[in-house]
Short mmCIF file of N, CA, C and O in Angstrom, two decimals:
data_model
loop_
_atom_site.label_atom_id
_atom_site.label_comp_id
_atom_site.label_asym_id
_atom_site.label_seq_id
_atom_site.Cartn_x
_atom_site.Cartn_y
_atom_site.Cartn_z
N UNK O 1 -29.88 -17.09 19.99
CA UNK O 1 -28.58 -16.51 20.28
C UNK O 1 -28.48 -15.15 19.59
O UNK O 1 -28.80 -15.00 18.41
N UNK O 2 -28.03 -14.16 20.30
CA UNK O 2 -27.93 -12.80 19.78
C UNK O 2 -26.69 -12.68 18.89
O UNK O 2 -25.65 -13.25 19.17
N UNK O 3 -26.84 -11.94 17.80
CA UNK O 3 -25.70 -11.70 16.91
C UNK O 3 -25.23 -10.27 17.09
O UNK O 3 -26.01 -9.37 17.39
N UNK O 4 -23.95 -10.08 16.91
CA UNK O 4 -23.36 -8.75 17.01
C UNK O 4 -23.47 -8.05 15.67
O UNK O 4 -23.15 -8.61 14.62
N UNK O 5 -23.91 -6.83 15.68
CA UNK O 5 -23.97 -6.03 14.45
C UNK O 5 -23.15 -4.77 14.64
O UNK O 5 -23.23 -4.12 15.68
N UNK O 6 -22.34 -4.41 13.65
CA UNK O 6 -21.54 -3.20 13.78
C UNK O 6 -22.42 -1.95 13.79
O UNK O 6 -23.44 -1.89 13.11
N UNK O 7 -22.00 -0.97 14.55
CA UNK O 7 -22.76 0.28 14.67
C UNK O 7 -22.70 1.12 13.40
O UNK O 7 -23.60 1.90 13.13
N UNK O 8 -21.63 0.97 12.62
CA UNK O 8 -21.46 1.79 11.42
C UNK O 8 -22.01 1.13 10.17
O UNK O 8 -21.80 1.62 9.07
N UNK O 9 -22.69 0.03 10.28
CA UNK O 9 -23.24 -0.65 9.13
C UNK O 9 -22.31 -1.67 8.51
O UNK O 9 -22.64 -2.32 7.54
N UNK O 10 -21.12 -1.82 9.04
CA UNK O 10 -20.19 -2.83 8.55
C UNK O 10 -19.33 -2.40 7.38
O UNK O 10 -18.59 -3.20 6.84
N UNK O 11 -19.41 -1.16 6.96
CA UNK O 11 -18.60 -0.69 5.83
C UNK O 11 -17.16 -0.45 6.24
O UNK O 11 -16.83 -0.23 7.40
N UNK O 12 -16.28 -0.52 5.26
CA UNK O 12 -14.87 -0.23 5.51
C UNK O 12 -14.69 1.28 5.56
O UNK O 12 -15.10 2.00 4.65
N UNK O 13 -14.08 1.76 6.63
CA UNK O 13 -13.83 3.19 6.75
C UNK O 13 -12.52 3.53 6.04
O UNK O 13 -11.54 2.81 6.18
N UNK O 14 -12.51 4.59 5.30
CA UNK O 14 -11.29 5.05 4.65
C UNK O 14 -11.11 6.53 4.99
O UNK O 14 -11.66 7.40 4.34
N UNK O 15 -10.34 6.76 6.01
CA UNK O 15 -10.14 8.13 6.47
C UNK O 15 -9.03 8.81 5.68
O UNK O 15 -8.27 8.18 4.95
N UNK O 16 -8.94 10.12 5.86
CA UNK O 16 -7.90 10.88 5.18
C UNK O 16 -6.51 10.49 5.69
O UNK O 16 -5.55 10.40 4.92
N UNK O 17 -6.40 10.22 7.00
CA UNK O 17 -5.12 9.80 7.57
C UNK O 17 -4.68 8.47 6.97
O UNK O 17 -3.49 8.25 6.71
N UNK O 18 -5.62 7.57 6.75
CA UNK O 18 -5.31 6.28 6.15
C UNK O 18 -4.85 6.46 4.70
O UNK O 18 -3.94 5.77 4.25
N UNK O 19 -5.45 7.39 3.98
CA UNK O 19 -5.04 7.68 2.61
C UNK O 19 -3.62 8.21 2.57
O UNK O 19 -2.79 7.76 1.77
N UNK O 20 -3.31 9.15 3.45
CA UNK O 20 -1.96 9.72 3.50
C UNK O 20 -0.95 8.66 3.91
O UNK O 20 0.14 8.58 3.35
N UNK O 21 -1.33 7.82 4.86
CA UNK O 21 -0.45 6.72 5.27
C UNK O 21 -0.22 5.73 4.14
O UNK O 21 0.90 5.24 3.96
N UNK O 22 -1.27 5.43 3.38
CA UNK O 22 -1.13 4.52 2.24
C UNK O 22 -0.20 5.08 1.18
O UNK O 22 0.62 4.35 0.61
N UNK O 23 -0.30 6.37 0.93
CA UNK O 23 0.59 7.01 -0.05
C UNK O 23 2.03 6.98 0.44
O UNK O 23 2.95 6.68 -0.32
N UNK O 24 2.22 7.28 1.72
CA UNK O 24 3.58 7.27 2.28
C UNK O 24 4.19 5.87 2.22
O UNK O 24 5.36 5.70 1.87
N UNK O 25 3.39 4.86 2.54
CA UNK O 25 3.89 3.48 2.48
C UNK O 25 4.19 3.08 1.05
O UNK O 25 5.21 2.44 0.78
N UNK O 26 3.35 3.48 0.10
CA UNK O 26 3.58 3.15 -1.31
C UNK O 26 4.89 3.77 -1.80
O UNK O 26 5.69 3.10 -2.47
N UNK O 27 5.13 5.02 -1.46
CA UNK O 27 6.38 5.68 -1.86
C UNK O 27 7.57 5.01 -1.20
O UNK O 27 8.60 4.76 -1.84
N UNK O 28 7.44 4.68 0.08
CA UNK O 28 8.53 4.02 0.80
C UNK O 28 8.86 2.65 0.21
O UNK O 28 10.04 2.31 0.04
N UNK O 29 7.84 1.87 -0.10
CA UNK O 29 8.06 0.55 -0.70
C UNK O 29 8.74 0.70 -2.05
O UNK O 29 9.68 -0.03 -2.38
N UNK O 30 8.29 1.67 -2.85
CA UNK O 30 8.89 1.88 -4.17
C UNK O 30 10.35 2.29 -4.05
O UNK O 30 11.22 1.76 -4.77
N UNK O 31 10.68 3.19 -3.15
CA UNK O 31 12.06 3.64 -2.97
C UNK O 31 12.95 2.48 -2.51
O UNK O 31 14.06 2.28 -3.02
N UNK O 32 12.47 1.70 -1.54
CA UNK O 32 13.26 0.57 -1.06
C UNK O 32 13.43 -0.49 -2.16
O UNK O 32 14.49 -1.09 -2.29
N UNK O 33 12.38 -0.72 -2.95
CA UNK O 33 12.45 -1.67 -4.05
C UNK O 33 13.52 -1.23 -5.05
O UNK O 33 14.32 -2.05 -5.52
N UNK O 34 13.54 0.05 -5.39
CA UNK O 34 14.51 0.56 -6.35
C UNK O 34 15.93 0.51 -5.80
O UNK O 34 16.87 0.22 -6.53
N UNK O 35 16.08 0.81 -4.52
CA UNK O 35 17.41 0.73 -3.90
C UNK O 35 17.94 -0.69 -3.93
O UNK O 35 19.11 -0.93 -4.23
N UNK O 36 17.08 -1.65 -3.63
CA UNK O 36 17.48 -3.05 -3.66
C UNK O 36 17.80 -3.50 -5.08
O UNK O 36 18.79 -4.20 -5.31
N UNK O 37 16.98 -3.08 -6.05
CA UNK O 37 17.23 -3.45 -7.45
C UNK O 37 18.56 -2.86 -7.93
O UNK O 37 19.33 -3.53 -8.63
N UNK O 38 18.83 -1.62 -7.56
CA UNK O 38 20.10 -1.00 -7.96
C UNK O 38 21.28 -1.70 -7.29
O UNK O 38 22.33 -1.88 -7.90
N UNK O 39 21.10 -2.09 -6.04
CA UNK O 39 22.16 -2.81 -5.32
C UNK O 39 22.47 -4.15 -5.97
O UNK O 39 23.61 -4.60 -5.95
N UNK O 40 21.43 -4.80 -6.50
CA UNK O 40 21.62 -6.09 -7.15
C UNK O 40 22.02 -5.96 -8.61
O UNK O 40 22.21 -6.96 -9.29
N UNK O 41 22.15 -4.74 -9.10
CA UNK O 41 22.61 -4.51 -10.47
C UNK O 41 21.53 -4.61 -11.52
O UNK O 41 21.83 -4.83 -12.69
N UNK O 42 20.28 -4.47 -11.12
CA UNK O 42 19.18 -4.52 -12.08
C UNK O 42 18.60 -3.13 -12.23
O UNK O 42 17.81 -2.69 -11.41
N UNK O 43 18.98 -2.41 -13.28
CA UNK O 43 18.52 -1.05 -13.46
C UNK O 43 17.62 -0.87 -14.66
O UNK O 43 17.51 0.22 -15.18
N UNK O 44 17.00 -1.94 -15.15
CA UNK O 44 16.16 -1.86 -16.34
C UNK O 44 14.78 -1.29 -16.01
O UNK O 44 14.51 -0.82 -14.93
N UNK O 45 13.90 -1.42 -17.00
CA UNK O 45 12.52 -0.99 -16.84
C UNK O 45 11.71 -1.98 -16.01
O UNK O 45 10.81 -1.58 -15.28
N UNK O 46 12.04 -3.27 -16.09
CA UNK O 46 11.27 -4.31 -15.39
C UNK O 46 11.27 -4.11 -13.87
O UNK O 46 10.20 -4.15 -13.25
N UNK O 47 12.41 -3.89 -13.22
CA UNK O 47 12.38 -3.64 -11.78
C UNK O 47 11.65 -2.34 -11.42
O UNK O 47 10.99 -2.27 -10.38
N UNK O 48 11.75 -1.35 -12.29
CA UNK O 48 11.05 -0.09 -12.05
C UNK O 48 9.53 -0.31 -12.10
O UNK O 48 8.80 0.15 -11.22
N UNK O 49 9.07 -1.03 -13.10
CA UNK O 49 7.63 -1.30 -13.24
C UNK O 49 7.11 -2.20 -12.13
O UNK O 49 6.05 -1.96 -11.58
N UNK O 50 7.88 -3.23 -11.80
CA UNK O 50 7.42 -4.13 -10.74
C UNK O 50 7.45 -3.43 -9.39
O UNK O 50 6.57 -3.67 -8.55
N UNK O 51 8.41 -2.56 -9.15
CA UNK O 51 8.44 -1.79 -7.91
C UNK O 51 7.27 -0.84 -7.81
O UNK O 51 6.68 -0.67 -6.73
N UNK O 52 6.89 -0.24 -8.92
CA UNK O 52 5.73 0.64 -8.92
C UNK O 52 4.45 -0.15 -8.66
O UNK O 52 3.57 0.30 -7.91
N UNK O 53 4.35 -1.34 -9.24
CA UNK O 53 3.16 -2.17 -9.03
C UNK O 53 3.07 -2.64 -7.58
O UNK O 53 1.99 -2.55 -6.96
N UNK O 54 4.16 -3.12 -7.03
CA UNK O 54 4.15 -3.60 -5.64
C UNK O 54 3.88 -2.44 -4.68
O UNK O 54 3.10 -2.58 -3.73
N UNK O 55 4.49 -1.29 -4.91
CA UNK O 55 4.25 -0.13 -4.06
C UNK O 55 2.80 0.32 -4.12
O UNK O 55 2.19 0.64 -3.09
N UNK O 56 2.23 0.33 -5.32
CA UNK O 56 0.83 0.76 -5.48
C UNK O 56 -0.12 -0.19 -4.78
O UNK O 56 -1.04 0.24 -4.07
N UNK O 57 0.07 -1.48 -4.96
CA UNK O 57 -0.81 -2.46 -4.33
C UNK O 57 -0.69 -2.40 -2.81
O UNK O 57 -1.69 -2.46 -2.09
N UNK O 58 0.52 -2.24 -2.31
CA UNK O 58 0.71 -2.14 -0.86
C UNK O 58 0.06 -0.88 -0.31
O UNK O 58 -0.60 -0.92 0.73
N UNK O 59 0.22 0.23 -1.00
CA UNK O 59 -0.41 1.48 -0.56
C UNK O 59 -1.93 1.40 -0.59
O UNK O 59 -2.60 1.87 0.33
N UNK O 60 -2.49 0.78 -1.63
CA UNK O 60 -3.94 0.60 -1.70
C UNK O 60 -4.44 -0.29 -0.57
O UNK O 60 -5.50 -0.04 0.01
N UNK O 61 -3.68 -1.33 -0.25
CA UNK O 61 -4.08 -2.22 0.84
C UNK O 61 -4.07 -1.48 2.18
O UNK O 61 -5.00 -1.62 2.97
N UNK O 62 -3.04 -0.68 2.42
CA UNK O 62 -2.97 0.10 3.66
C UNK O 62 -4.16 1.07 3.74
O UNK O 62 -4.80 1.20 4.77
N UNK O 63 -4.47 1.72 2.63
CA UNK O 63 -5.60 2.68 2.63
C UNK O 63 -6.93 1.98 2.85
O UNK O 63 -7.73 2.40 3.68
N UNK O 64 -7.19 0.92 2.12
CA UNK O 64 -8.49 0.23 2.21
C UNK O 64 -8.65 -0.52 3.54
O UNK O 64 -9.77 -0.63 4.04
N UNK O 65 -7.57 -1.04 4.08
CA UNK O 65 -7.66 -1.78 5.34
C UNK O 65 -7.71 -0.84 6.53
O UNK O 65 -7.95 -1.27 7.65
N UNK O 66 -7.46 0.45 6.29
CA UNK O 66 -7.48 1.48 7.33
C UNK O 66 -6.51 1.15 8.45
O UNK O 66 -6.85 1.16 9.62
N UNK O 67 -5.26 0.81 8.05
CA UNK O 67 -4.24 0.47 9.04
C UNK O 67 -3.51 1.69 9.54
O UNK O 67 -3.26 2.61 8.88
#
């Protein structure tokens, strides 16, 4: 049985557009996280740090997954 092999060697492509999109998504997630935290009355350092962490991880995922 024949197996399919990717033409590009199977590596994950990370284009410049994907990087810019990942940064935009990270900033957007962070802004929305902070708006929600402020709406709920949580203005400490913890929501700021967790929002930065969630935004960063989401942006990295968008960049690496090439979405």
